Amino acid sequence: MNKKQQKLIDESLAILQALDFPRAQQNERSALTLLALLNLTPPKTWKDAEGPMIGIRAILDFCRSNYGKPYAENTRETFRRQTMHQFVAAGLVVENPDKPERPTNSPKWCYQIEPSALSFLRDHFKAKTWKSELASYLTKRAGLTSKYAMEREMLMVSVTIAEGRAIQLTPGKHSQLIKEIIEEFASRFAPGSKVLYAGDTGEKWGYFDKEGLLALGVEVDMHGKMPDVVLYYPAKNWLLLVEAVTSHGPVDGKRRSELAKLFSRCTAGVVYVTAFPTRAEMARYLGEISWETEVWVAEAPTHMIHFNGVRFLGPYD
């Protein structure tokens, strides 16, 4: 690494310190991330800062190509969780400015330096006005952080899990399908059922009734891959394990075995269900769906498709 590269990294780190980021973000990784967000490479100066939309993959490429830092592919989650989440929370960065409702698991997920932060850094860092403008920016930032937090909250998908109770899931097709499973599928095919678990693309454990599962003999390993929705149907004493398919596959033979092992001690009868948003989506996976499972399609919510067996809907021994 040459002196010009190191100088920009050191200056970027000094900015993070001045903006009062926690020590966990005062490191080279976070400094390089800020430089990538501003598209700053030697021989550019801070007055040349830009505000491109950029994803985590592109940030890793930027570090390697422009600063000789070949971060491994498996560090993407570290960049996302240990740097970018904090940048977003502080109002320094905006998520998906072109499409705020973009689902978390979208390959097009991107970030952009917040416009007022861009102007502040471009116009005042390394200038005589830096100290006075820094104090002004820090004063305004609390309101900015609150503003973006409210905007993110407005985009959340509200899901009713019981009368008078709701949870908020990260926006996107997957969360919308989970909402339909709970509010449309359950009301028709498992009326009076109770939601014991609902996953979220943003936070894996979107809703988790640990005590409800323990009462059925199920102690879930936090590392176990849960189905997207778990419903307990007391009228039949059934536990319905529902996979919502928008990007990943259905309950195939392998997945059915995984779920059978995860819920092997359940005292209720276990029913395996795959939910699709449309029949066209179902057609893509038709050859993979396991026998002795059920299929529900959100666009035709009053119907079920039963894969083999003597019963329409129910557990198998």
mmCIF file of N, CA, C and O in Angstrom, residues 69-114:
data_model
loop_
_atom_site.group_PDB
_atom_site.id
_atom_site.type_symbol
_atom_site.label_atom_id
_atom_site.label_comp_id
_atom_site.label_asym_id
_atom_site.label_seq_id
_atom_site.Cartn_x
_atom_site.Cartn_y
_atom_site.Cartn_z
ATOM 1 N N LYS A 69 -6.561 -4.609 -0.616
ATOM 2 C CA LYS A 69 -7.056 -5.356 0.536
ATOM 3 C C LYS A 69 -8.005 -6.461 0.059
ATOM 4 O O LYS A 69 -9.187 -6.225 -0.179
ATOM 5 N N PRO A 70 -7.501 -7.692 -0.108
ATOM 6 C CA PRO A 70 -8.329 -8.794 -0.637
ATOM 7 C C PRO A 70 -9.157 -9.481 0.447
ATOM 8 O O PRO A 70 -8.833 -10.578 0.904
ATOM 9 N N TYR A 71 -10.244 -8.837 0.867
ATOM 10 C CA TYR A 71 -11.103 -9.454 1.885
ATOM 11 C C TYR A 71 -11.747 -10.724 1.323
ATOM 12 O O TYR A 71 -12.184 -10.753 0.171
ATOM 13 N N ALA A 72 -11.810 -11.758 2.150
ATOM 14 C CA ALA A 72 -12.390 -13.033 1.717
ATOM 15 C C ALA A 72 -13.903 -12.900 1.514
ATOM 16 O O ALA A 72 -14.556 -12.040 2.109
ATOM 17 N N GLU A 73 -14.432 -13.779 0.685
ATOM 18 C CA GLU A 73 -15.866 -13.761 0.363
ATOM 19 C C GLU A 73 -16.727 -13.908 1.615
ATOM 20 O O GLU A 73 -17.789 -13.298 1.722
ATOM 21 N N ASN A 74 -16.248 -14.697 2.574
ATOM 22 C CA ASN A 74 -17.059 -14.940 3.777
ATOM 23 C C ASN A 74 -17.037 -13.782 4.772
ATOM 24 O O ASN A 74 -17.590 -13.888 5.867
ATOM 25 N N THR A 75 -16.404 -12.660 4.404
ATOM 26 C CA THR A 75 -16.420 -11.475 5.280
ATOM 27 C C THR A 75 -17.573 -10.539 4.943
ATOM 28 O O THR A 75 -17.733 -9.512 5.602
ATOM 29 N N ARG A 76 -18.372 -10.883 3.946
ATOM 30 C CA ARG A 76 -19.482 -9.990 3.569
ATOM 31 C C ARG A 76 -20.431 -9.733 4.737
ATOM 32 O O ARG A 76 -20.881 -8.606 4.937
ATOM 33 N N GLU A 77 -20.729 -10.782 5.514
ATOM 34 C CA GLU A 77 -21.620 -10.597 6.657
ATOM 35 C C GLU A 77 -20.986 -9.705 7.711
ATOM 36 O O GLU A 77 -21.677 -8.956 8.415
ATOM 37 N N THR A 78 -19.658 -9.769 7.862
ATOM 38 C CA THR A 78 -18.965 -8.900 8.815
ATOM 39 C C THR A 78 -19.101 -7.444 8.388
ATOM 40 O O THR A 78 -19.394 -6.566 9.210
ATOM 41 N N PHE A 79 -18.909 -7.171 7.107
ATOM 42 C CA PHE A 79 -19.090 -5.812 6.587
ATOM 43 C C PHE A 79 -20.529 -5.345 6.830
ATOM 44 O O PHE A 79 -20.758 -4.211 7.239
ATOM 45 N N ARG A 80 -21.463 -6.250 6.571
ATOM 46 C CA ARG A 80 -22.873 -5.878 6.682
ATOM 47 C C ARG A 80 -23.280 -5.645 8.141
ATOM 48 O O ARG A 80 -23.902 -4.634 8.465
ATOM 49 N N ARG A 81 -22.904 -6.581 9.013
ATOM 50 C CA ARG A 81 -23.397 -6.536 10.393
ATOM 51 C C ARG A 81 -22.536 -5.675 11.330
ATOM 52 O O ARG A 81 -23.055 -5.117 12.296
ATOM 53 N N GLN A 82 -21.238 -5.598 11.048
ATOM 54 C CA GLN A 82 -20.342 -4.902 11.966
ATOM 55 C C GLN A 82 -19.938 -3.506 11.492
ATOM 56 O O GLN A 82 -19.234 -2.800 12.217
ATOM 57 N N THR A 83 -20.340 -3.146 10.292
ATOM 58 C CA THR A 83 -20.044 -1.790 9.809
ATOM 59 C C THR A 83 -21.289 -1.121 9.244
ATOM 60 O O THR A 83 -21.720 -0.074 9.727
ATOM 61 N N MET A 84 -21.902 -1.750 8.247
ATOM 62 C CA MET A 84 -22.982 -1.070 7.539
ATOM 63 C C MET A 84 -24.228 -0.881 8.412
ATOM 64 O O MET A 84 -24.888 0.164 8.333
ATOM 65 N N HIS A 85 -24.569 -1.843 9.223
ATOM 66 C CA HIS A 85 -25.728 -1.683 10.113
ATOM 67 C C HIS A 85 -25.568 -0.459 11.006
ATOM 68 O O HIS A 85 -26.521 0.301 11.224
ATOM 69 N N GLN A 86 -24.350 -0.248 11.514
ATOM 70 C CA GLN A 86 -24.089 0.891 12.397
ATOM 71 C C GLN A 86 -24.103 2.206 11.615
ATOM 72 O O GLN A 86 -24.572 3.231 12.117
ATOM 73 N N PHE A 87 -23.603 2.177 10.385
ATOM 74 C CA PHE A 87 -23.652 3.372 9.538
ATOM 75 C C PHE A 87 -25.101 3.783 9.266
ATOM 76 O O PHE A 87 -25.452 4.957 9.299
ATOM 77 N N VAL A 88 -25.945 2.779 8.995
ATOM 78 C CA VAL A 88 -27.361 3.050 8.737
ATOM 79 C C VAL A 88 -28.042 3.580 9.993
ATOM 80 O O VAL A 88 -28.784 4.568 9.948
ATOM 81 N N ALA A 89 -27.786 2.929 11.114
ATOM 82 C CA ALA A 89 -28.416 3.335 12.374
ATOM 83 C C ALA A 89 -28.049 4.760 12.759
ATOM 84 O O ALA A 89 -28.843 5.480 13.369
ATOM 85 N N ALA A 90 -26.841 5.196 12.380
ATOM 86 C CA ALA A 90 -26.373 6.540 12.716
ATOM 87 C C ALA A 90 -26.826 7.592 11.710
ATOM 88 O O ALA A 90 -26.528 8.770 11.878
ATOM 89 N N GLY A 91 -27.521 7.165 10.659
ATOM 90 C CA GLY A 91 -27.974 8.123 9.663
ATOM 91 C C GLY A 91 -26.896 8.546 8.691
ATOM 92 O O GLY A 91 -27.088 9.471 7.886
ATOM 93 N N LEU A 92 -25.733 7.872 8.725
ATOM 94 C CA LEU A 92 -24.650 8.194 7.795
ATOM 95 C C LEU A 92 -24.921 7.614 6.417
ATOM 96 O O LEU A 92 -24.473 8.157 5.400
ATOM 97 N N VAL A 93 -25.674 6.514 6.392
ATOM 98 C CA VAL A 93 -25.936 5.782 5.150
ATOM 99 C C VAL A 93 -27.428 5.486 5.036
ATOM 100 O O VAL A 93 -28.108 5.264 6.042
ATOM 101 N N VAL A 94 -27.919 5.481 3.801
ATOM 102 C CA VAL A 94 -29.317 5.160 3.516
ATOM 103 C C VAL A 94 -29.360 3.832 2.757
ATOM 104 O O VAL A 94 -28.552 3.595 1.854
ATOM 105 N N GLU A 95 -30.302 2.966 3.127
ATOM 106 C CA GLU A 95 -30.476 1.691 2.428
ATOM 107 C C GLU A 95 -31.433 1.853 1.257
ATOM 108 O O GLU A 95 -32.483 2.474 1.384
ATOM 109 N N ASN A 96 -31.081 1.288 0.123
ATOM 110 C CA ASN A 96 -31.959 1.227 -1.052
ATOM 111 C C ASN A 96 -32.682 2.548 -1.340
ATOM 112 O O ASN A 96 -33.920 2.585 -1.368
ATOM 113 N N PRO A 97 -31.956 3.629 -1.585
ATOM 114 C CA PRO A 97 -32.630 4.898 -1.867
ATOM 115 C C PRO A 97 -33.487 4.858 -3.127
ATOM 116 O O PRO A 97 -34.439 5.618 -3.260
ATOM 117 N N ASP A 98 -33.163 3.935 -4.035
ATOM 118 C CA ASP A 98 -33.924 3.816 -5.276
ATOM 119 C C ASP A 98 -35.198 2.992 -5.101
ATOM 120 O O ASP A 98 -36.171 3.154 -5.840
ATOM 121 N N LYS A 99 -35.205 2.097 -4.079
ATOM 122 C CA LYS A 99 -36.367 1.231 -3.848
ATOM 123 C C LYS A 99 -36.372 0.790 -2.389
ATOM 124 O O LYS A 99 -35.924 -0.310 -2.049
ATOM 125 N N PRO A 100 -36.870 1.645 -1.482
ATOM 126 C CA PRO A 100 -36.800 1.354 -0.044
ATOM 127 C C PRO A 100 -37.473 0.055 0.372
ATOM 128 O O PRO A 100 -37.093 -0.530 1.385
ATOM 129 N N GLU A 101 -38.474 -0.409 -0.388
ATOM 130 C CA GLU A 101 -39.193 -1.626 -0.011
ATOM 131 C C GLU A 101 -38.499 -2.896 -0.484
ATOM 132 O O GLU A 101 -39.021 -4.002 -0.325
ATOM 133 N N ARG A 102 -37.291 -2.799 -1.046
ATOM 134 C CA ARG A 102 -36.573 -3.964 -1.557
ATOM 135 C C ARG A 102 -36.372 -5.000 -0.442
ATOM 136 O O ARG A 102 -35.969 -4.656 0.666
ATOM 137 N N PRO A 103 -36.650 -6.285 -0.703
ATOM 138 C CA PRO A 103 -36.483 -7.312 0.331
ATOM 139 C C PRO A 103 -35.020 -7.491 0.724
ATOM 140 O O PRO A 103 -34.117 -7.323 -0.097
ATOM 141 N N THR A 104 -34.791 -7.849 1.978
ATOM 142 C CA THR A 104 -33.443 -7.959 2.515
ATOM 143 C C THR A 104 -32.584 -8.950 1.748
ATOM 144 O O THR A 104 -31.379 -8.746 1.595
ATOM 145 N N ASN A 105 -33.182 -10.032 1.263
ATOM 146 C CA ASN A 105 -32.397 -11.057 0.583
ATOM 147 C C ASN A 105 -32.228 -10.786 -0.911
ATOM 148 O O ASN A 105 -31.751 -11.640 -1.653
ATOM 149 N N SER A 106 -32.592 -9.603 -1.378
ATOM 150 C CA SER A 106 -32.442 -9.272 -2.793
ATOM 151 C C SER A 106 -30.974 -9.056 -3.138
ATOM 152 O O SER A 106 -30.251 -8.367 -2.412
ATOM 153 N N PRO A 107 -30.504 -9.603 -4.278
ATOM 154 C CA PRO A 107 -29.116 -9.356 -4.698
ATOM 155 C C PRO A 107 -28.888 -7.900 -5.096
ATOM 156 O O PRO A 107 -27.741 -7.476 -5.259
ATOM 157 N N LYS A 108 -29.956 -7.125 -5.256
ATOM 158 C CA LYS A 108 -29.832 -5.714 -5.630
ATOM 159 C C LYS A 108 -29.783 -4.782 -4.415
ATOM 160 O O LYS A 108 -29.767 -3.561 -4.574
ATOM 161 N N TRP A 109 -29.784 -5.362 -3.203
ATOM 162 C CA TRP A 109 -29.742 -4.539 -1.988
ATOM 163 C C TRP A 109 -28.512 -3.628 -2.032
ATOM 164 O O TRP A 109 -27.406 -4.075 -2.330
ATOM 165 N N CYS A 110 -28.704 -2.350 -1.751
ATOM 166 C CA CYS A 110 -27.593 -1.417 -1.874
ATOM 167 C C CYS A 110 -27.654 -0.316 -0.819
ATOM 168 O O CYS A 110 -28.645 -0.186 -0.090
ATOM 169 N N TYR A 111 -26.583 0.453 -0.769
ATOM 170 C CA TYR A 111 -26.433 1.528 0.207
ATOM 171 C C TYR A 111 -25.939 2.787 -0.504
ATOM 172 O O TYR A 111 -25.323 2.723 -1.569
ATOM 173 N N GLN A 112 -26.180 3.935 0.137
ATOM 174 C CA GLN A 112 -25.686 5.204 -0.400
ATOM 175 C C GLN A 112 -25.431 6.163 0.762
ATOM 176 O O GLN A 112 -26.196 6.193 1.730
ATOM 177 N N ILE A 113 -24.364 6.918 0.669
ATOM 178 C CA ILE A 113 -24.086 7.912 1.696
ATOM 179 C C ILE A 113 -25.259 8.882 1.769
ATOM 180 O O ILE A 113 -25.814 9.275 0.741
ATOM 181 N N GLU A 114 -25.690 9.214 2.966
ATOM 182 C CA GLU A 114 -26.825 10.121 3.145
ATOM 183 C C GLU A 114 -26.466 11.493 2.556
ATOM 184 O O GLU A 114 -25.346 11.980 2.752
#
